[in-house]
Amino acid sequence: MTPLAAALDELAALLRGARDAWWVIGSAAAWLHGAATSVADVDVLLSPRDARDAMSAWRGDVVVGEAGQRFRSVPFARLEGATLPIELMPGLQVRSANRWVAVWPATRQSVGDVYVPERAELEAIFALFGRPKDRARADLLRGPAGRSSARS
């Protein structure tokens, strides 16, 4: 099992009792959609109450971060001790055109035991983020898939 697949399994187990919808976004979501991209961590959008529950249940270290100039969530928490770090982003907002824009997908599809926004919405999220690495991931999603979305 790859480190990413193991981390996704850990995440699915952690959020099995979640009360609200949640999504994997970022590079892990692009990978789950078949994009040939590297993945250093697993970014997760979820509700504040599910984030609090997950942070309480996590058996490893929980590192709470501060808001940045471009991104903020309340709180931002990095779960250490998984095969890849898991970053919880409840209430995620991104700074765009001099205002804060909430990131909360309207679409949700399962890939195994985890959830991602549908491909077009994930592309739109990457466009909103606007960093070079996000634009590159959006381009990968628009191109031919490098592999199937099955986890391995």
One Martini backbone bead per residue (centre of mass of N, CA, C, O) as a GRO file, in nm:
protein
  152
    1MET     BB    1   0.096   0.036   0.022
    2THR     BB    2   0.072   0.351  -0.004
    3PRO     BB    3   0.098   0.637   0.171
    4LEU     BB    4  -0.163   0.760   0.062
    5ALA     BB    5  -0.355   0.523   0.108
    6ALA     BB    6  -0.306   0.511   0.412
    7ALA     BB    7  -0.399   0.801   0.478
    8LEU     BB    8  -0.687   0.763   0.367
    9ASP     BB    9  -0.762   0.542   0.565
   10GLU     BB   10  -0.719   0.711   0.820
   11LEU     BB   11  -0.924   0.929   0.748
   12ALA     BB   12  -1.175   0.753   0.719
   13ALA     BB   13  -1.169   0.654   1.012
   14LEU     BB   14  -1.179   0.934   1.152
   15LEU     BB   15  -1.458   1.023   0.967
   16ARG     BB   16  -1.688   0.812   1.000
   17GLY     BB   17  -1.858   1.008   1.226
   18ALA     BB   18  -1.938   1.231   1.063
   19ARG     BB   19  -2.190   1.492   1.038
   20ASP     BB   20  -2.050   1.609   0.786
   21ALA     BB   21  -1.930   1.710   0.518
   22TRP     BB   22  -1.639   1.595   0.322
   23TRP     BB   23  -1.306   1.678   0.175
   24VAL     BB   24  -1.074   1.620  -0.058
   25ILE     BB   25  -0.801   1.817  -0.157
   26GLY     BB   26  -0.583   1.892  -0.377
   27SER     BB   27  -0.346   1.670  -0.466
   28ALA     BB   28  -0.509   1.421  -0.372
   29ALA     BB   29  -0.758   1.479  -0.549
   30ALA     BB   30  -0.615   1.479  -0.817
   31TRP     BB   31  -0.512   1.189  -0.792
   32LEU     BB   32  -0.801   1.061  -0.762
   33HIS     BB   33  -0.863   1.179  -1.067
   34GLY     BB   34  -0.568   1.095  -1.225
   35ALA     BB   35  -0.340   1.273  -1.159
   36ALA     BB   36   0.006   1.329  -1.217
   37THR     BB   37   0.094   1.378  -0.885
   38SER     BB   38   0.219   1.500  -0.612
   39VAL     BB   39   0.212   1.398  -0.251
   40ALA     BB   40   0.255   1.542   0.086
   41ASP     BB   41  -0.058   1.572   0.155
   42VAL     BB   42  -0.383   1.599   0.326
   43ASP     BB   43  -0.657   1.782   0.231
   44VAL     BB   44  -0.934   1.906   0.448
   45LEU     BB   45  -1.273   1.955   0.430
   46LEU     BB   46  -1.464   2.082   0.713
   47SER     BB   47  -1.619   2.107   0.989
   48PRO     BB   48  -1.567   2.232   1.295
   49ARG     BB   49  -1.685   1.991   1.459
   50ASP     BB   50  -1.527   1.766   1.309
   51ALA     BB   51  -1.249   1.881   1.371
   52ARG     BB   52  -1.262   1.861   1.678
   53ASP     BB   53  -1.309   1.556   1.686
   54ALA     BB   54  -1.051   1.473   1.532
   55MET     BB   55  -0.847   1.607   1.721
   56SER     BB   56  -0.933   1.439   1.974
   57ALA     BB   57  -0.888   1.144   1.832
   58TRP     BB   58  -0.606   1.188   1.779
   59ARG     BB   59  -0.290   1.012   1.847
   60GLY     BB   60  -0.126   1.234   1.757
   61ASP     BB   61  -0.014   1.517   1.654
   62VAL     BB   62  -0.132   1.861   1.699
   63VAL     BB   63  -0.105   2.136   1.470
   64VAL     BB   64  -0.165   2.471   1.518
   65GLY     BB   65  -0.241   2.730   1.303
   66GLU     BB   66  -0.220   3.012   1.111
   67ALA     BB   67  -0.311   3.257   0.934
   68GLY     BB   68  -0.288   3.383   0.623
   69GLN     BB   69  -0.292   3.596   0.350
   70ARG     BB   70  -0.458   3.369   0.161
   71PHE     BB   71  -0.527   3.171   0.407
   72ARG     BB   72  -0.815   3.038   0.604
   73SER     BB   73  -0.885   2.874   0.922
   74VAL     BB   74  -1.110   2.725   1.185
   75PRO     BB   75  -0.886   2.568   1.228
   76PHE     BB   76  -0.561   2.491   1.166
   77ALA     BB   77  -0.469   2.139   1.117
   78ARG     BB   78  -0.197   1.917   1.187
   79LEU     BB   79  -0.160   1.573   1.139
   80GLU     BB   80   0.054   1.375   1.305
   81GLY     BB   81   0.153   1.025   1.220
   82ALA     BB   82   0.094   0.977   0.957
   83THR     BB   83   0.205   0.877   0.656
   84LEU     BB   84   0.066   1.149   0.605
   85PRO     BB   85  -0.018   1.447   0.637
   86ILE     BB   86  -0.305   1.604   0.792
   87GLU     BB   87  -0.521   1.872   0.678
   88LEU     BB   88  -0.731   2.083   0.850
   89MET     BB   89  -1.014   2.297   0.692
   90PRO     BB   90  -1.214   2.479   0.850
   91GLY     BB   91  -1.353   2.736   0.695
   92LEU     BB   92  -1.236   2.792   0.427
   93GLN     BB   93  -1.037   3.066   0.298
   94VAL     BB   94  -0.984   3.292   0.021
   95ARG     BB   95  -0.795   3.532  -0.128
   96SER     BB   96  -0.995   3.742  -0.356
   97ALA     BB   97  -1.018   4.037  -0.472
   98ASN     BB   98  -1.006   4.164  -0.171
   99ARG     BB   99  -1.145   3.891  -0.060
  100TRP     BB  100  -1.326   3.655   0.115
  101VAL     BB  101  -1.356   3.305   0.018
  102ALA     BB  102  -1.545   3.042   0.034
  103VAL     BB  103  -1.480   2.683   0.076
  104TRP     BB  104  -1.763   2.488  -0.055
  105PRO     BB  105  -1.870   2.234  -0.195
  106ALA     BB  106  -2.136   2.102  -0.411
  107THR     BB  107  -1.973   1.852  -0.464
  108ARG     BB  108  -1.980   1.474  -0.423
  109GLN     BB  109  -1.741   1.210  -0.436
  110SER     BB  110  -1.654   0.884  -0.429
  111VAL     BB  111  -1.332   0.728  -0.326
  112GLY     BB  112  -1.412   0.497  -0.176
  113ASP     BB  113  -1.381   0.636   0.162
  114VAL     BB  114  -1.369   0.906   0.006
  115TYR     BB  115  -1.390   1.263  -0.072
  116VAL     BB  116  -1.468   1.465  -0.365
  117PRO     BB  117  -1.474   1.678  -0.588
  118GLU     BB  118  -1.555   1.734  -0.874
  119ARG     BB  119  -1.354   1.802  -1.128
  120ALA     BB  120  -1.460   2.091  -1.205
  121GLU     BB  121  -1.454   2.199  -0.912
  122LEU     BB  122  -1.157   2.152  -0.857
  123GLU     BB  123  -1.058   2.340  -1.077
  124ALA     BB  124  -1.191   2.595  -0.950
  125ILE     BB  125  -1.032   2.586  -0.689
  126PHE     BB  126  -0.754   2.615  -0.814
  127ALA     BB  127  -0.816   2.889  -0.947
  128LEU     BB  128  -0.871   3.040  -0.683
  129PHE     BB  129  -0.592   2.998  -0.557
  130GLY     BB  130  -0.362   3.075  -0.801
  131ARG     BB  131  -0.125   2.913  -0.791
  132PRO     BB  132   0.099   2.753  -0.977
  133LYS     BB  133   0.034   2.464  -0.862
  134ASP     BB  134  -0.274   2.491  -0.915
  135ARG     BB  135  -0.269   2.538  -1.219
  136ALA     BB  136  -0.126   2.270  -1.282
  137ARG     BB  137  -0.352   2.087  -1.169
  138ALA     BB  138  -0.575   2.185  -1.353
  139ASP     BB  139  -0.435   2.095  -1.612
  140LEU     BB  140  -0.429   1.792  -1.540
  141LEU     BB  141  -0.743   1.763  -1.529
  142ARG     BB  142  -0.788   1.850  -1.837
  143GLY     BB  143  -0.633   1.628  -1.911
  144PRO     BB  144  -0.531   1.335  -1.951
  145ALA     BB  145  -0.543   1.071  -1.772
  146GLY     BB  146  -0.284   0.887  -1.613
  147ARG     BB  147  -0.519   0.739  -1.453
  148SER     BB  148  -0.706   0.599  -1.254
  149SER     BB  149  -0.913   0.653  -0.955
  150ALA     BB  150  -0.788   0.425  -0.828
  151ARG     BB  151  -0.670   0.295  -0.552
  152SER     BB  152  -0.313   0.185  -0.431
   0.00000   0.00000   0.00000
